[in-house]
Amino acid sequence: MTIPLRPVSAVSALADALRRRVLSGEMPPGTPLPEQELSALYGVARPTVREALAVLVHEGLLRRERHRSAQVAEVTLADLDDLMFVRRPLEDLMATSLAGRRVEEADGALVRMAGLPGDAPWSDVVAEHMALHQALIVAVGSPRLERLYATLAAETRLGLVRLRAVYADRDVLVSEHRDLLDAIGRGPVETARRAVAAHLDHGWGAE
């Protein structure tokens, strides 16, 4: 007996397309994603749509209630304040561990961020921003720190969508992250910790 395997390429492609639209701000928080409309828009079967939406629900980018269409997840300023309350001690541990070291993967993410064309979707900026901070966390070498940080990824990405309005000039965002990596790379520990604390002390734009 053979067990047929469903090709995943269509599901992955649709999930990628929807993810980019969410993280570029094209689909604001609360936007419903009806399966039938997406099926017609992208020319795929509804089971494909259902699986792609499930991927994004699992990632925390969408929320789904019973008998209702999936919606783009909403995060309030209170949610983001609480997010930073948890992120600060985790990234402080990172700063303490990495002070005086350069992290090649983080530097690479910064180069890619700086090299994005001016008309690149904001989702590309979000991706490199996340890659930079994730590279710093991974460089610490603590699996538990990585797991804790990973649980914050969805809300962090949704928060970064809001920063599109704060960083109309993307060069400012690049410059801030270059300064951050330089401070961590130079050390000493207290300098790195202060730089990380200052970096995380930012607003999220209007409610």
CSV table of C-alpha atoms in Angstrom, one decimal:
chain,number,residue,atom,x,y,z
A,1,MET,CA,0.0,0.0,0.0
A,2,THR,CA,1.2,3.5,-0.8
A,3,ILE,CA,0.4,6.6,1.1
A,4,PRO,CA,0.0,9.6,-1.2
A,5,LEU,CA,1.9,12.7,-0.1
A,6,ARG,CA,0.3,16.1,-0.8
A,7,PRO,CA,2.7,18.5,-2.5
A,8,VAL,CA,3.5,21.3,-0.1
A,9,SER,CA,4.8,23.8,-2.6
A,10,ALA,CA,1.5,25.5,-3.2
A,11,VAL,CA,0.8,25.7,0.5
A,12,SER,CA,4.3,27.2,1.2
A,13,ALA,CA,4.0,29.7,-1.6
A,14,LEU,CA,0.6,30.9,-0.4
A,15,ALA,CA,1.8,31.1,3.2
A,16,ASP,CA,4.8,33.1,2.0
A,17,ALA,CA,2.6,35.5,0.0
A,18,LEU,CA,0.2,36.1,2.8
A,19,ARG,CA,3.0,36.4,5.4
A,20,ARG,CA,4.6,39.2,3.3
A,21,ARG,CA,1.3,41.0,3.0
A,22,VAL,CA,0.8,40.9,6.8
A,23,LEU,CA,4.4,42.0,7.6
A,24,SER,CA,4.4,44.7,5.0
A,25,GLY,CA,1.4,46.3,6.7
A,26,GLU,CA,-0.7,45.7,3.6
A,27,MET,CA,-3.1,43.7,5.7
A,28,PRO,CA,-3.7,45.6,8.9
A,29,PRO,CA,-4.5,44.0,12.2
A,30,GLY,CA,-8.0,42.6,12.3
A,31,THR,CA,-8.3,42.1,8.6
A,32,PRO,CA,-10.3,38.9,7.8
A,33,LEU,CA,-9.0,36.3,5.4
A,34,PRO,CA,-12.0,34.4,4.0
A,35,GLU,CA,-11.0,31.1,2.5
A,36,GLN,CA,-13.2,31.4,-0.5
A,37,GLU,CA,-11.9,34.8,-1.5
A,38,LEU,CA,-8.3,33.7,-1.1
A,39,SER,CA,-9.0,30.6,-3.2
A,40,ALA,CA,-10.4,32.8,-6.0
A,41,LEU,CA,-7.7,35.4,-5.7
A,42,TYR,CA,-4.7,33.1,-5.8
A,43,GLY,CA,-6.3,30.4,-8.0
A,44,VAL,CA,-5.8,27.5,-5.5
A,45,ALA,CA,-8.1,25.0,-3.9
A,46,ARG,CA,-9.7,25.8,-0.5
A,47,PRO,CA,-7.8,23.0,1.3
A,48,THR,CA,-4.6,24.7,0.1
A,49,VAL,CA,-5.8,28.0,1.6
A,50,ARG,CA,-6.8,26.3,4.8
A,51,GLU,CA,-3.4,24.7,5.2
A,52,ALA,CA,-1.6,28.0,4.5
A,53,LEU,CA,-3.7,29.9,7.0
A,54,ALA,CA,-3.0,27.2,9.6
A,55,VAL,CA,0.7,27.8,9.1
A,56,LEU,CA,0.3,31.5,9.8
A,57,VAL,CA,-2.0,30.8,12.8
A,58,HIS,CA,0.7,28.5,14.2
A,59,GLU,CA,3.3,31.3,13.7
A,60,GLY,CA,1.0,33.7,15.6
A,61,LEU,CA,0.5,36.1,12.7
A,62,LEU,CA,-3.2,35.1,12.3
A,63,ARG,CA,-5.9,34.2,14.8
A,64,ARG,CA,-8.8,32.0,14.2
A,65,GLU,CA,-12.0,31.5,16.1
A,66,ARG,CA,-14.5,28.7,15.5
A,67,HIS,CA,-16.9,29.4,12.6
A,68,ARG,CA,-15.1,32.6,11.7
A,69,SER,CA,-12.5,33.5,9.1
A,70,ALA,CA,-8.9,33.8,10.2
A,71,GLN,CA,-7.9,37.4,11.0
A,72,VAL,CA,-4.6,39.2,11.2
A,73,ALA,CA,-3.6,39.2,14.8
A,74,GLU,CA,-3.8,42.4,16.7
A,75,VAL,CA,-1.2,43.5,19.3
A,76,THR,CA,-2.0,46.6,21.4
A,77,LEU,CA,0.5,49.0,22.9
A,78,ALA,CA,0.0,47.3,26.2
A,79,ASP,CA,0.9,44.0,24.6
A,80,LEU,CA,4.0,45.5,23.2
A,81,ASP,CA,5.0,47.1,26.5
A,82,ASP,CA,4.7,43.7,28.1
A,83,LEU,CA,6.7,42.1,25.3
A,84,MET,CA,9.5,44.5,25.9
A,85,PHE,CA,9.3,43.8,29.7
A,86,VAL,CA,10.2,40.2,28.8
A,87,ARG,CA,12.6,40.9,26.0
A,88,ARG,CA,14.8,43.3,28.0
A,89,PRO,CA,16.2,40.8,30.5
A,90,LEU,CA,16.7,38.2,27.7
A,91,GLU,CA,18.7,40.7,25.6
A,92,ASP,CA,20.6,41.9,28.6
A,93,LEU,CA,21.8,38.3,29.1
A,94,MET,CA,22.9,38.4,25.4
A,95,ALA,CA,24.8,41.6,25.9
A,96,THR,CA,26.6,40.3,28.9
A,97,SER,CA,27.6,37.2,27.1
A,98,LEU,CA,28.6,38.7,23.8
A,99,ALA,CA,30.4,41.9,24.9
A,100,GLY,CA,33.6,42.2,23.1
A,101,ARG,CA,32.6,39.9,20.3
A,102,ARG,CA,31.4,40.4,16.7
A,103,VAL,CA,28.7,38.1,15.5
A,104,GLU,CA,29.2,37.4,11.8
A,105,GLU,CA,25.6,36.4,11.2
A,106,ALA,CA,24.3,39.6,12.8
A,107,ASP,CA,26.7,41.7,10.7
A,108,GLY,CA,25.4,39.8,7.6
A,109,ALA,CA,21.8,40.6,8.4
A,110,LEU,CA,22.8,44.3,8.8
A,111,VAL,CA,24.5,44.3,5.4
A,112,ARG,CA,21.4,42.8,3.9
A,113,MET,CA,19.1,45.3,5.6
A,114,ALA,CA,21.3,48.2,4.4
A,115,GLY,CA,21.3,46.8,0.9
A,116,LEU,CA,17.5,46.6,0.5
A,117,PRO,CA,16.2,48.8,-2.3
A,118,GLY,CA,14.1,51.8,-1.3
A,119,ASP,CA,11.0,50.2,-2.7
A,120,ALA,CA,11.5,46.9,-0.9
A,121,PRO,CA,8.4,45.8,1.0
A,122,TRP,CA,8.6,46.5,4.8
A,123,SER,CA,8.3,42.7,5.3
A,124,ASP,CA,11.9,42.4,4.0
A,125,VAL,CA,13.1,44.9,6.6
A,126,VAL,CA,11.2,42.9,9.3
A,127,ALA,CA,12.9,39.7,8.1
A,128,GLU,CA,16.4,41.1,8.4
A,129,HIS,CA,15.7,42.9,11.6
A,130,MET,CA,14.5,39.6,13.1
A,131,ALA,CA,17.5,37.8,11.6
A,132,LEU,CA,19.9,40.2,13.2
A,133,HIS,CA,18.5,40.0,16.7
A,134,GLN,CA,18.0,36.2,16.4
A,135,ALA,CA,21.7,35.8,15.4
A,136,LEU,CA,22.8,37.6,18.5
A,137,ILE,CA,20.6,35.4,20.7
A,138,VAL,CA,21.9,32.2,19.0
A,139,ALA,CA,25.5,33.3,19.3
A,140,VAL,CA,25.2,33.1,23.1
A,141,GLY,CA,25.0,29.4,22.8
A,142,SER,CA,22.1,28.8,25.2
A,143,PRO,CA,19.3,26.5,23.9
A,144,ARG,CA,17.0,27.7,26.6
A,145,LEU,CA,17.5,31.3,25.9
A,146,GLU,CA,16.8,30.6,22.2
A,147,ARG,CA,13.6,28.8,23.1
A,148,LEU,CA,12.4,31.6,25.3
A,149,TYR,CA,13.2,34.2,22.7
A,150,ALA,CA,11.5,32.2,20.0
A,151,THR,CA,8.2,32.3,21.9
A,152,LEU,CA,8.2,36.1,21.4
A,153,ALA,CA,8.8,36.1,17.7
A,154,ALA,CA,5.2,36.5,16.4
A,155,GLU,CA,4.4,39.5,18.6
A,156,THR,CA,7.8,41.0,17.9
A,157,ARG,CA,7.2,40.7,14.1
A,158,LEU,CA,3.8,42.2,14.4
A,159,GLY,CA,5.2,45.0,16.5
A,160,LEU,CA,7.8,45.7,13.9
A,161,VAL,CA,5.1,46.3,11.3
A,162,ARG,CA,4.1,49.3,13.4
A,163,LEU,CA,7.6,50.7,13.2
A,164,ARG,CA,7.2,51.3,9.5
A,165,ALA,CA,5.6,54.7,10.4
A,166,VAL,CA,8.3,55.4,13.0
A,167,TYR,CA,11.2,54.7,10.6
A,168,ALA,CA,10.1,56.4,7.4
A,169,ASP,CA,13.8,56.9,6.7
A,170,ARG,CA,15.1,53.3,6.8
A,171,ASP,CA,18.7,54.6,7.0
A,172,VAL,CA,18.0,55.6,10.6
A,173,LEU,CA,17.0,52.0,11.4
A,174,VAL,CA,20.2,50.7,9.8
A,175,SER,CA,22.3,53.2,11.6
A,176,GLU,CA,20.8,52.3,15.0
A,177,HIS,CA,21.5,48.7,14.5
A,178,ARG,CA,25.0,49.4,13.3
A,179,ASP,CA,25.6,51.4,16.5
A,180,LEU,CA,24.2,48.5,18.5
A,181,LEU,CA,26.5,45.9,16.9
A,182,ASP,CA,29.5,48.2,17.3
A,183,ALA,CA,28.8,48.7,21.0
A,184,ILE,CA,28.4,45.0,21.6
A,185,GLY,CA,31.5,44.2,19.6
A,186,ARG,CA,33.7,46.8,21.4
A,187,GLY,CA,32.5,46.1,24.9
A,188,PRO,CA,33.1,46.2,27.8
A,189,VAL,CA,30.1,44.5,29.4
A,190,GLU,CA,28.5,47.5,30.9
A,191,THR,CA,28.8,49.5,27.7
A,192,ALA,CA,27.2,46.7,25.8
A,193,ARG,CA,24.4,46.3,28.3
A,194,ARG,CA,23.6,50.1,28.2
A,195,ALA,CA,23.6,50.0,24.4
A,196,VAL,CA,21.1,47.1,24.3
A,197,ALA,CA,18.9,48.8,26.9
A,198,ALA,CA,18.8,52.0,25.0
A,199,HIS,CA,18.1,50.2,21.7
A,200,LEU,CA,15.1,48.5,23.2
A,201,ASP,CA,13.8,51.8,24.7
A,202,HIS,CA,11.7,53.0,21.8
A,203,GLY,CA,8.1,53.8,21.0
A,204,TRP,CA,5.8,51.9,18.7
A,205,GLY,CA,3.9,54.7,17.1
A,206,ALA,CA,0.4,55.7,17.6
A,207,GLU,CA,-2.3,53.3,18.8
